[in-house]
Amino acid sequence: MKRINNLLLLLVLVLGGQDVQVSSSFHLPGKKINTKYCRHQQQQQQQQRPSCGIAASRSTAMKISSGGGVVGEVDSGVGEVDKVYRRHADGRGIKVSIIVGVITAAMGYLYGKVLSFSVTTLWHTLPSMLHMETLNPTYFITGICTIGGLLMGILSSALSSSTFTVADFVSLFSSSGPKTLPSSRVHLLPLLLLSLVTSTFGFSVGPEAPMVCAGALIGASIARYWYGENVDNGNHQETLAYAGAAGALTAFMGIPLAGSIFALELTSSHAGLNKAGGKRALSSTIISSIAALITIRAVFEPYSAIGGHFDYGKVVALLSGRTMIVTSVACGAGGALLGTVFHKLVAIIKKIAWNTKIPPIVNTTNNNGAKSDSINKKKNISWIRPVFIKTLIGLLVGIISSNYPQTLFWGEGSLQTMISGQQIAFIDTKHGLSHLLTSSALVDPSLPFETAAAAAQVGLAKLLAIALACAGKFPGGIIFPLMFAAAPLAHSISSLLSVSSGLVPVIVMCLMAATQASVTRTPLATVLILSLSASAQTQLSVLLPGMILSSYLGVYFSSLLSRNSYFSYGW
């Protein structure tokens, strides 16, 4: 146990960057102590404590400065009973964190298999059944996306009372006070269904965010079952919700530890871990993430290869410190600009699509006591607007995708095409489409970018497709979509500036990191995701320093460019 605690303490010291209170035992919520005995101890010591639960168990704390150094220790004088309690709580907390990791891993794995089958059926099997030689690619892609929008409009209207989105997750966990999540029995299946339809029909938002929400719902439900009506159940729910989010994200992406840091950074409005969640949930999220990874690699996919698969190409032999810093600063500023343009564009489209003037409804009654007809009309037409808006957005996304088919889907499966500047053909990737379905493309996805304008077209088309999906309230994540949009823009800039080929991988990775981090405010998780998803041939020792700098600068510059952000954070 001491070894685990030491490793976790080392991780926090390495992360640094913010003032946090770290429990010397890295406490995990567990069994309550005897409250009568606690009150007896309080009377003997004539000392007030905030509670006999979690707050009383934090006997020793260290104040860690932004540089990671220990400022001082505080001993609260907790007796042997609290020490015994902490040992039991740690053991019980580890067990429940492992359970959460295993369950969310199974859920994420099953969801991934269903999604893969759905995408293959819709975009490969169906065109074959419709006789591909006579199929018009423009009509097919546009029609599929439009049908997807219509279906999402109907489903979201029918399930409006059961939706739980990543915006809800961020708003709830970034606010102060105990956290209580809705029931997974009511919200989990609608959440997964809406995400499945969104991703299957080619919209440019990914399953990462729904995985975070689904894992959080499962974790909170396990907390309610495990701890019952504990007085500190809100903190238990918060801890295991973070653990569930980490486990689900780890299982879906196959990347250890990144899911833990992402969940805790996502709910912070600055470049750092959530203060409250980080103190209580860091160790639990790491344990859950490890348990999820072991479950996937040892049980569900024991023979699959370990390691990342994105190849960034050969980097210049000697990258000087000055070149690295200049590139990182420029990409940090560029990523912040792209991120700001993106979330401003989403806000504008949302305002146009959803902010309509609705005549006031007066709850009047007639002589017979019947409600006013205006209320009944309102109820009857309330579903029309979401169906119309989502269908229209499906049509617009379909038009974009028929002209730029490489922008279909959330981007993880075809990201290698953009990283390589289309040196790797779109058809050769996981989400690649047949040559017939891409025959109407304005920029051929099977050939390398010929000009800077061609690369810029693809990047901007992807950015617009993401913004439309987000503004249309299609549930999904933006981690890989934003990275996908940034990569061709990096190639475009490199071409315009006549940058040497050895420096292009640095620019591509740095701009991808800065753009994604500036929007989600998750710089460290972004670094981990890009690093752990890179292939063994990628020269990470050269790319990593610049990527770290550009990620954090992206968050910093974006806060200077705009006071608003993509998410609404609670206080």
Coordinates of C-alpha atoms in Angstrom, one line a residue:
M1 CA 0.0 0.0 0.0
K2 CA 2.9 2.4 0.8
R3 CA 4.4 1.7 -2.6
I4 CA 1.1 2.6 -4.3
N5 CA 0.8 5.8 -2.3
N6 CA 4.4 6.8 -3.0
L7 CA 3.9 6.3 -6.8
L8 CA 0.7 8.4 -6.7
L9 CA 2.5 11.1 -4.7
L10 CA 5.3 11.1 -7.3
L11 CA 2.7 11.5 -10.1
V12 CA 1.2 14.6 -8.3
L13 CA 4.6 16.1 -7.8
V14 CA 5.5 15.6 -11.5
L15 CA 2.2 17.2 -12.6
G16 CA 2.6 20.2 -10.3
G17 CA 1.3 23.5 -11.8
Q18 CA -1.2 24.3 -9.1
D19 CA -1.7 24.5 -5.3
V20 CA -3.4 21.4 -4.0
Q21 CA -3.9 19.7 -0.7
V22 CA -2.8 16.1 -1.1
S23 CA -3.7 13.6 1.6
S24 CA -0.7 11.6 2.8
S25 CA -2.8 8.5 2.6
F26 CA -4.4 9.4 -0.8
H27 CA -7.7 8.7 0.9
L28 CA -10.5 6.9 -1.0
P29 CA -14.0 6.9 0.4
G30 CA -14.9 3.8 2.3
K31 CA -16.7 2.5 5.4
K32 CA -17.9 4.9 8.0
I33 CA -16.6 4.8 11.5
N34 CA -18.7 4.5 14.6
T35 CA -20.4 7.9 14.9
K36 CA -21.1 7.4 18.6
Y37 CA -17.5 6.7 19.4
C38 CA -16.5 9.7 17.3
R39 CA -18.8 12.0 19.2
H40 CA -17.3 10.6 22.5
Q41 CA -13.8 11.4 21.3
Q42 CA -14.9 14.9 20.3
Q43 CA -16.3 15.6 23.8
Q44 CA -13.1 14.3 25.4
Q45 CA -10.8 16.4 23.2
Q46 CA -13.3 19.4 23.3
Q47 CA -12.7 19.9 19.7
Q48 CA -15.1 20.5 16.8
R49 CA -14.7 18.5 13.6
P50 CA -16.7 19.1 10.4
S51 CA -17.9 15.5 10.3
C52 CA -17.1 12.0 11.5
G53 CA -16.7 10.8 7.9
I54 CA -14.2 11.8 5.2
A55 CA -13.2 15.2 6.5
A56 CA -12.1 13.8 9.8
S57 CA -10.0 11.1 8.3
R58 CA -7.5 13.5 6.7
S59 CA -5.0 13.5 9.4
T60 CA -1.9 14.8 7.6
A61 CA -1.8 17.1 4.6
M62 CA 1.0 18.6 2.6
K63 CA 0.8 22.0 0.9
I64 CA 2.5 21.6 -2.5
S65 CA 3.7 24.7 -4.3
S66 CA 3.4 25.3 -8.0
G67 CA 6.9 24.0 -8.4
G68 CA 6.1 20.8 -6.6
G69 CA 8.0 21.5 -3.3
V70 CA 6.5 20.7 0.1
V71 CA 5.7 23.8 2.0
G72 CA 4.7 22.3 5.3
E73 CA 2.7 19.7 7.2
V74 CA -0.3 19.9 9.4
D75 CA -1.1 17.2 12.0
S76 CA -4.8 17.2 13.1
G77 CA -4.2 14.8 16.0
V78 CA -6.4 12.1 14.8
G79 CA -6.4 9.0 17.0
E80 CA -5.8 5.4 16.3
V81 CA -9.4 4.8 15.4
D82 CA -9.1 7.2 12.4
K83 CA -5.9 5.5 11.3
V84 CA -7.6 2.1 11.3
Y85 CA -10.5 3.7 9.4
R86 CA -8.2 5.0 6.8
R87 CA -6.7 1.6 6.2
H88 CA -10.1 0.0 5.8
A89 CA -11.3 2.9 3.6
D90 CA -8.2 2.6 1.3
G91 CA -8.7 -1.1 0.9
R92 CA -12.4 -0.8 0.2
G93 CA -11.9 2.2 -2.1
I94 CA -9.4 0.3 -4.2
K95 CA -11.8 -2.6 -4.5
V96 CA -14.7 -0.5 -5.7
S97 CA -12.4 1.5 -8.1
I98 CA -11.3 -1.8 -9.7
I99 CA -15.0 -2.9 -10.0
V100 CA -15.8 0.4 -11.6
G101 CA -12.9 0.0 -14.0
V102 CA -13.9 -3.6 -15.0
I103 CA -17.6 -2.7 -15.5
T104 CA -16.9 0.4 -17.6
A105 CA -14.3 -1.5 -19.6
A106 CA -16.9 -4.1 -20.5
M107 CA -19.4 -1.3 -21.4
G108 CA -16.8 0.6 -23.6
Y109 CA -15.7 -2.6 -25.3
L110 CA -19.2 -3.7 -26.2
Y111 CA -20.1 -0.2 -27.4
G112 CA -17.0 -0.1 -29.6
K113 CA -17.9 -3.4 -31.2
V114 CA -21.5 -2.3 -31.9
L115 CA -20.3 1.0 -33.3
S116 CA -17.8 -0.7 -35.6
F117 CA -20.4 -3.1 -36.9
S118 CA -22.9 -0.3 -37.5
V119 CA -20.4 1.8 -39.4
T120 CA -19.3 -1.1 -41.6
T121 CA -22.9 -2.1 -42.3
L122 CA -24.1 1.4 -43.3
W123 CA -21.0 2.6 -45.2
H124 CA -19.7 -0.6 -46.8
T125 CA -22.3 -3.4 -46.8
L126 CA -25.3 -1.2 -47.8
P127 CA -23.5 0.4 -50.8
S128 CA -22.6 -3.1 -52.0
M129 CA -26.2 -4.2 -51.7
L130 CA -27.3 -1.1 -53.7
H131 CA -25.1 -2.0 -56.7
M132 CA -22.2 0.4 -56.3
E133 CA -21.6 0.8 -60.1
T134 CA -24.9 2.7 -60.4
L135 CA -24.7 4.6 -57.1
N136 CA -24.4 8.3 -57.1
P137 CA -21.9 9.2 -54.3
T138 CA -23.2 12.7 -53.8
Y139 CA -26.8 11.5 -53.3
F140 CA -25.8 8.6 -51.1
I141 CA -23.6 10.5 -48.7
T142 CA -25.9 13.5 -48.5
G143 CA -28.9 11.2 -48.1
I144 CA -27.3 9.1 -45.3
C145 CA -26.3 12.2 -43.3
T146 CA -29.8 13.8 -43.8
I147 CA -31.5 10.6 -42.6
G148 CA -29.2 10.5 -39.6
G149 CA -30.1 14.1 -38.7
L150 CA -33.8 13.2 -39.0
L151 CA -33.4 10.1 -36.9
M152 CA -31.5 12.1 -34.3
G153 CA -34.2 14.8 -34.2
I154 CA -36.9 12.2 -33.5
L155 CA -34.9 10.3 -30.9
S156 CA -33.7 13.4 -29.1
S157 CA -37.2 14.7 -28.9
A158 CA -38.6 11.4 -27.6
L159 CA -35.7 11.1 -25.1
S160 CA -35.3 14.7 -24.1
S161 CA -36.0 14.0 -20.4
S162 CA -33.4 11.3 -20.3
T163 CA -30.4 13.0 -21.9
F164 CA -27.1 13.6 -20.0
T165 CA -24.4 15.3 -22.0
V166 CA -20.7 16.2 -21.5
A167 CA -21.8 19.8 -20.9
D168 CA -23.9 18.6 -18.0
F169 CA -20.9 16.6 -16.7
V170 CA -18.6 19.6 -16.9
S171 CA -21.1 22.1 -15.4
L172 CA -21.9 19.7 -12.5
F173 CA -18.4 18.7 -11.5
S174 CA -16.8 22.2 -11.9
S175 CA -19.3 23.6 -9.4
S176 CA -18.8 23.5 -5.6
G177 CA -20.7 21.2 -3.2
P178 CA -21.6 17.5 -3.2
K179 CA -22.3 15.9 -6.6
T180 CA -25.3 13.8 -7.4
L181 CA -25.7 12.3 -10.8
P182 CA -28.9 11.0 -12.3
S183 CA -29.8 7.3 -12.4
S184 CA -28.0 5.2 -14.9
R185 CA -31.1 3.0 -15.4
V186 CA -32.9 6.0 -16.9
H187 CA -30.1 7.8 -18.7
L188 CA -27.4 5.3 -19.8
L189 CA -29.1 3.6 -22.7
P190 CA -30.5 6.8 -24.2
L191 CA -27.0 8.3 -24.0
L192 CA -25.4 5.4 -25.7
L193 CA -28.1 5.1 -28.3
L194 CA -27.9 8.8 -29.3
S195 CA -24.1 8.6 -29.4
L196 CA -24.2 5.5 -31.5
V197 CA -26.6 7.0 -34.1
T198 CA -24.5 10.2 -34.3
S199 CA -21.2 8.4 -34.9
T200 CA -22.6 5.8 -37.2
F201 CA -24.2 8.3 -39.6
G202 CA -20.8 10.1 -40.1
F203 CA -21.2 13.3 -37.9
S204 CA -17.9 14.9 -36.9
V205 CA -18.2 14.3 -33.1
G206 CA -16.8 11.2 -31.5
P207 CA -17.8 8.7 -28.8
E208 CA -15.1 10.0 -26.3
A209 CA -17.5 12.5 -24.5
P210 CA -20.4 10.0 -24.3
M211 CA -18.0 7.5 -22.9
V212 CA -17.1 10.0 -20.2
C213 CA -20.7 10.6 -19.4
A214 CA -21.6 6.9 -19.5
G215 CA -18.7 5.9 -17.2
A216 CA -19.7 8.7 -14.8
L217 CA -23.3 7.5 -14.6
I218 CA -22.1 3.9 -13.9
G219 CA -19.6 5.1 -11.3
A220 CA -22.2 7.2 -9.5
S221 CA -24.7 4.3 -9.5
I222 CA -22.1 2.0 -8.0
A223 CA -21.3 4.6 -5.4
R224 CA -25.0 4.7 -4.4
Y225 CA -25.2 1.0 -4.2
W226 CA -21.9 0.5 -2.5
Y227 CA -22.1 3.2 0.2
G228 CA -25.9 3.3 0.6
E229 CA -27.4 6.4 2.3
N230 CA -24.0 7.6 3.5
V231 CA -24.0 11.2 4.8
D232 CA -21.0 11.7 2.5
N233 CA -22.5 10.0 -0.5
G234 CA -22.1 13.1 -2.7
N235 CA -18.3 12.9 -2.4
H236 CA -18.4 9.2 -3.0
Q237 CA -20.4 9.7 -6.2
E238 CA -18.0 12.4 -7.4
T239 CA -15.0 10.1 -6.8
L240 CA -16.4 7.1 -8.5
A241 CA -18.0 9.1 -11.3
Y242 CA -14.5 10.3 -12.2
A243 CA -13.3 6.8 -11.9
G244 CA -16.0 5.5 -14.2
A245 CA -15.2 8.3 -16.8
A246 CA -11.6 7.3 -16.7
G247 CA -12.3 3.6 -17.0
A248 CA -14.7 4.0 -19.9
L249 CA -12.4 6.4 -21.8
T250 CA -9.4 4.1 -21.2
A251 CA -11.3 1.1 -22.6
F252 CA -12.6 2.9 -25.7
M253 CA -9.3 4.5 -26.7
G254 CA -7.0 1.9 -25.3
I255 CA -4.7 4.5 -23.7
P256 CA -3.8 4.2 -20.0
L257 CA -3.7 7.1 -17.6
A258 CA -4.8 9.6 -20.2
G259 CA -8.4 9.0 -19.4
S260 CA -7.8 9.7 -15.7
I261 CA -6.1 13.0 -16.4
F262 CA -8.6 14.0 -19.1
A263 CA -11.6 13.5 -16.8
L264 CA -10.0 15.6 -14.0
E265 CA -8.8 18.4 -16.4
L266 CA -12.1 18.6 -18.3
T267 CA -14.0 19.9 -15.3
S268 CA -11.4 22.6 -14.6
S269 CA -11.6 26.0 -16.3
H270 CA -7.9 26.5 -16.3
A271 CA -4.8 24.4 -17.3
G272 CA -4.8 22.0 -14.4
L273 CA -6.7 19.3 -12.5
N274 CA -10.0 20.0 -10.9
K275 CA -9.0 21.0 -7.4
A276 CA -11.8 19.2 -5.5
G277 CA -11.9 16.2 -7.7
G278 CA -8.1 16.0 -8.0
K279 CA -7.8 15.7 -4.2
R280 CA -10.4 13.0 -3.8
A281 CA -10.5 11.2 -7.0
L282 CA -6.9 11.1 -8.5
S283 CA -5.9 7.7 -7.1
S284 CA -9.3 6.2 -7.8
T285 CA -9.3 7.3 -11.4
I286 CA -5.8 5.8 -11.9
I287 CA -6.8 2.5 -10.4
S288 CA -9.9 2.4 -12.5
S289 CA -8.0 3.2 -15.6
I290 CA -5.5 0.5 -14.9
A291 CA -8.2 -2.0 -14.2
A292 CA -10.0 -1.1 -17.4
L293 CA -6.8 -1.5 -19.4
I294 CA -6.0 -4.9 -17.9
T295 CA -9.6 -6.0 -18.6
I296 CA -9.4 -5.0 -22.2
R297 CA -5.9 -6.3 -22.9
A298 CA -6.1 -9.5 -20.9
V299 CA -9.7 -10.6 -21.4
F300 CA -11.3 -9.0 -24.4
E301 CA -8.3 -8.5 -26.7
P302 CA -5.5 -10.6 -25.3
Y303 CA -3.7 -11.0 -28.7
S304 CA -4.0 -7.4 -30.0
A305 CA -0.7 -5.5 -30.5
I306 CA 0.3 -3.0 -27.8
G307 CA 1.3 0.5 -28.6
G308 CA 0.2 3.5 -30.7
H309 CA -0.2 3.5 -34.5
F310 CA 0.0 7.2 -35.6
D311 CA 3.2 7.7 -37.5
Y312 CA 4.3 11.4 -37.8
G313 CA 7.2 10.8 -40.1
K314 CA 10.9 11.5 -39.8
V315 CA 11.9 14.6 -37.8
V316 CA 14.8 16.9 -38.7
A317 CA 18.0 15.3 -37.4
L318 CA 19.0 18.2 -35.1
L319 CA 16.1 20.3 -33.8
S320 CA 17.6 23.2 -31.9
G321 CA 16.1 24.6 -28.8
R322 CA 15.4 28.0 -30.4
T323 CA 13.6 26.4 -33.3
M324 CA 11.6 24.2 -31.0
I325 CA 10.5 27.1 -28.8
V326 CA 9.6 29.4 -31.8
T327 CA 7.6 26.6 -33.4
S328 CA 5.8 25.8 -30.1
V329 CA 4.9 29.4 -29.4
A330 CA 3.6 29.9 -32.9
C331 CA 1.6 26.7 -32.9
G332 CA 0.3 27.5 -29.4
A333 CA -1.0 30.9 -30.6
G334 CA -2.3 29.4 -33.9
G335 CA -4.1 26.6 -32.0
A336 CA -5.7 29.1 -29.6
L337 CA -6.9 31.1 -32.6
L338 CA -8.4 28.1 -34.2
G339 CA -10.0 27.0 -31.0
T340 CA -11.5 30.4 -30.4
V341 CA -12.8 30.7 -33.9
F342 CA -14.4 27.2 -33.4
H343 CA -16.2 27.9 -30.2
K344 CA -17.3 31.3 -31.4
L345 CA -18.7 29.7 -34.6
V346 CA -20.5 27.1 -32.5
A347 CA -22.1 29.9 -30.4
I348 CA -23.2 31.8 -33.5
I349 CA -24.8 28.7 -35.1
K350 CA -26.5 27.8 -31.8
K351 CA -28.0 31.3 -31.5
I352 CA -29.3 31.2 -35.1
A353 CA -30.7 27.6 -34.7
W354 CA -32.2 27.6 -31.3
N355 CA -32.8 31.1 -30.0
T356 CA -36.2 31.8 -31.4
K357 CA -38.9 34.1 -30.0
I358 CA -41.7 32.1 -28.6
P359 CA -45.0 33.9 -27.9
P360 CA -45.8 34.0 -24.2
I361 CA -48.2 31.3 -23.0
V362 CA -50.8 32.4 -20.6
N363 CA -52.3 29.7 -18.4
T364 CA -55.9 30.7 -18.7
T365 CA -59.0 28.6 -18.4
N366 CA -62.5 28.8 -19.9
N367 CA -65.8 28.6 -18.2
N368 CA -65.6 24.8 -18.2
G369 CA -62.1 24.8 -16.6
A370 CA -60.3 23.6 -19.8
K371 CA -56.7 24.8 -20.4
S372 CA -56.0 27.4 -23.1
D373 CA -55.6 26.0 -26.6
S374 CA -52.2 27.8 -26.8
I375 CA -50.7 25.4 -24.2
N376 CA -51.9 22.4 -26.1
K377 CA -50.5 23.8 -29.4
K378 CA -47.2 24.4 -27.7
K379 CA -47.1 20.8 -26.5
N380 CA -48.0 19.5 -30.0
I381 CA -45.3 21.5 -31.9
S382 CA -42.5 21.3 -29.3
W383 CA -40.9 18.4 -31.2
I384 CA -40.9 20.1 -34.6
R385 CA -38.0 22.5 -34.1
P386 CA -35.4 19.9 -32.9
V387 CA -36.4 17.6 -35.7
F388 CA -36.2 20.3 -38.3
I389 CA -32.9 21.7 -37.0
K390 CA -31.1 18.4 -36.8
T391 CA -32.4 17.3 -40.2
L392 CA -31.2 20.5 -41.7
I393 CA -27.8 20.1 -40.1
G394 CA -27.7 16.5 -41.4
L395 CA -28.3 17.9 -44.9
L396 CA -25.5 20.5 -44.5
V397 CA -23.0 18.0 -43.1
G398 CA -23.9 15.6 -46.0
I399 CA -23.2 18.3 -48.6
I400 CA -19.8 19.0 -47.0
S401 CA -19.0 15.3 -46.7
S402 CA -19.9 14.6 -50.3
N403 CA -17.4 17.2 -51.4
Y404 CA -14.8 16.4 -48.8
P405 CA -15.5 12.7 -47.8
Q406 CA -12.4 12.5 -45.8
T407 CA -14.1 14.7 -43.2
L408 CA -16.7 12.0 -42.4
F409 CA -16.8 10.5 -38.9
W410 CA -15.0 11.7 -35.8
G411 CA -11.6 11.3 -37.2
E412 CA -9.7 8.8 -35.1
G413 CA -9.9 6.0 -37.6
S414 CA -8.7 8.2 -40.5
L415 CA -6.4 10.6 -38.6
Q416 CA -3.3 9.0 -40.1
T417 CA -4.4 10.3 -43.5
M418 CA -4.3 13.9 -42.2
I419 CA -1.1 13.5 -40.2
S420 CA 0.7 12.3 -43.3
G421 CA -0.7 15.0 -45.6
Q422 CA -2.7 12.3 -47.4
Q423 CA 0.4 10.3 -48.1
I424 CA -1.6 7.5 -46.6
A425 CA -4.8 7.2 -48.7
F426 CA -8.2 7.6 -47.0
I427 CA -9.3 4.2 -48.3
D428 CA -6.5 2.5 -46.5
T429 CA -7.6 3.7 -43.1
K430 CA -10.1 2.2 -40.7
H431 CA -12.9 4.5 -41.7
G432 CA -11.9 4.8 -45.3
L433 CA -14.6 4.7 -48.0
S434 CA -14.5 3.1 -51.5
H435 CA -13.2 5.0 -54.5
L436 CA -16.7 5.2 -55.8
L437 CA -18.1 7.0 -52.8
T438 CA -15.1 9.5 -52.9
S439 CA -15.3 10.1 -56.6
S440 CA -17.0 13.4 -56.3
A441 CA -14.5 14.8 -53.9
L442 CA -13.1 18.3 -54.5
V443 CA -9.8 17.2 -52.9
D444 CA -9.0 13.6 -53.8
P445 CA -8.5 11.7 -50.5
S446 CA -6.3 9.1 -52.2
L447 CA -3.6 11.5 -53.3
P448 CA -1.2 13.7 -51.3
F449 CA -2.2 17.4 -50.9
E450 CA -1.0 19.1 -54.0
T451 CA -1.3 22.6 -52.8
A452 CA -1.6 24.5 -49.5
A453 CA -5.1 25.5 -50.6
A454 CA -6.2 21.9 -50.9
A455 CA -5.0 21.1 -47.4
A456 CA -6.7 24.2 -46.0
Q457 CA -10.0 23.3 -47.7
V458 CA -10.1 20.0 -45.9
G459 CA -9.1 21.5 -42.5
L460 CA -11.7 24.2 -42.7
A461 CA -14.4 21.9 -44.0
K462 CA -13.8 19.6 -41.1
L463 CA -13.9 22.5 -38.6
L464 CA -17.3 23.6 -40.0
A465 CA -18.6 20.0 -39.9
I466 CA -17.6 19.8 -36.2
A467 CA -19.2 23.2 -35.4
L468 CA -22.5 22.2 -37.1
A469 CA -22.7 18.9 -35.2
C470 CA -21.9 20.6 -31.9
A471 CA -24.3 23.5 -32.5
G472 CA -27.0 21.1 -33.5
K473 CA -26.6 19.3 -30.1
F474 CA -25.4 16.0 -31.5
P475 CA -23.9 14.2 -28.6
G476 CA -20.2 13.6 -29.0
G477 CA -16.6 14.5 -28.2
I478 CA -14.2 16.8 -30.0
I479 CA -10.8 15.4 -29.1
F480 CA -10.0 13.6 -32.3
P481 CA -12.2 15.8 -34.5
L482 CA -10.3 19.0 -33.6
M483 CA -6.9 17.2 -34.0
F484 CA -8.1 16.0 -37.5
A485 CA -9.0 19.6 -38.5
A486 CA -5.7 21.0 -37.2
A487 CA -3.5 18.5 -39.1
P488 CA -4.2 19.6 -42.7
L489 CA -4.1 23.2 -41.7
A490 CA -0.6 22.5 -40.3
H491 CA 0.4 21.1 -43.6
S492 CA -1.1 24.1 -45.4
I493 CA 0.9 26.5 -43.3
S494 CA 4.0 24.5 -43.7
S495 CA 3.6 24.6 -47.5
L496 CA 3.0 28.3 -47.6
L497 CA 6.1 29.0 -45.4
S498 CA 8.2 26.5 -47.4
V499 CA 9.1 24.7 -44.2
S500 CA 11.6 21.9 -44.5
S501 CA 10.0 18.4 -44.5
G502 CA 11.9 17.5 -41.3
L503 CA 10.1 20.2 -39.3
V504 CA 6.6 19.4 -40.6
P505 CA 5.9 16.6 -38.1
V506 CA 6.7 19.1 -35.2
I507 CA 4.3 21.6 -36.6
V508 CA 1.6 19.0 -37.2
M509 CA 1.8 17.6 -33.6
C510 CA 2.1 20.9 -31.9
L511 CA -0.9 22.5 -33.7
M512 CA -3.0 19.5 -33.1
A513 CA -2.2 19.6 -29.4
A514 CA -2.7 23.3 -29.0
T515 CA -6.0 23.4 -30.9
Q516 CA -7.6 20.5 -28.9
A517 CA -6.2 21.8 -25.6
S518 CA -7.4 25.3 -26.1
V519 CA -11.0 24.2 -26.5
T520 CA -11.3 21.5 -23.8
R521 CA -8.7 23.0 -21.4
T522 CA -7.0 19.6 -21.1
P523 CA -3.3 20.2 -22.0
L524 CA -1.7 17.4 -20.0
A525 CA -4.3 14.8 -21.2
T526 CA -3.8 16.0 -24.7
V527 CA 0.0 15.4 -24.4
L528 CA -0.6 11.9 -23.0
I529 CA -3.2 11.0 -25.7
L530 CA -0.9 12.1 -28.6
S531 CA 2.2 10.5 -27.0
L532 CA 0.6 7.2 -26.2
S533 CA -1.1 6.9 -29.5
A534 CA 2.1 7.6 -31.5
S535 CA 3.8 4.7 -33.2
A536 CA 7.1 3.2 -32.1
Q537 CA 8.8 4.9 -35.0
T538 CA 7.8 8.3 -33.9
Q539 CA 10.6 10.3 -32.4
L540 CA 8.9 11.3 -29.2
S541 CA 12.0 12.5 -27.5
V542 CA 12.2 15.3 -30.1
L543 CA 8.5 16.0 -30.5
L544 CA 7.4 15.8 -26.9
P545 CA 9.0 19.1 -25.5
G546 CA 7.5 21.3 -28.1
M547 CA 4.1 19.5 -27.8
I548 CA 3.9 20.1 -24.1
L549 CA 4.8 23.8 -24.5
S550 CA 2.3 24.4 -27.3
S551 CA -0.5 22.6 -25.4
Y552 CA -0.2 24.8 -22.3
L553 CA 0.3 27.9 -24.4
G554 CA -2.8 27.1 -26.4
V555 CA -4.9 27.2 -23.2
Y556 CA -3.1 30.4 -22.1
F557 CA -3.5 32.3 -25.4
S558 CA -7.2 31.2 -25.7
S559 CA -8.0 32.8 -22.4
L560 CA -6.5 36.0 -23.7
L561 CA -8.4 35.9 -26.9
S562 CA -11.8 35.3 -25.3
R563 CA -13.3 35.4 -21.9
N564 CA -15.9 32.8 -23.0
S565 CA -15.1 29.2 -23.5
Y566 CA -16.6 26.1 -25.2
F567 CA -17.9 24.7 -21.9
S568 CA -19.8 26.5 -19.2
Y569 CA -18.1 26.0 -15.9
G570 CA -19.9 26.1 -12.5
W571 CA -18.5 27.9 -9.5

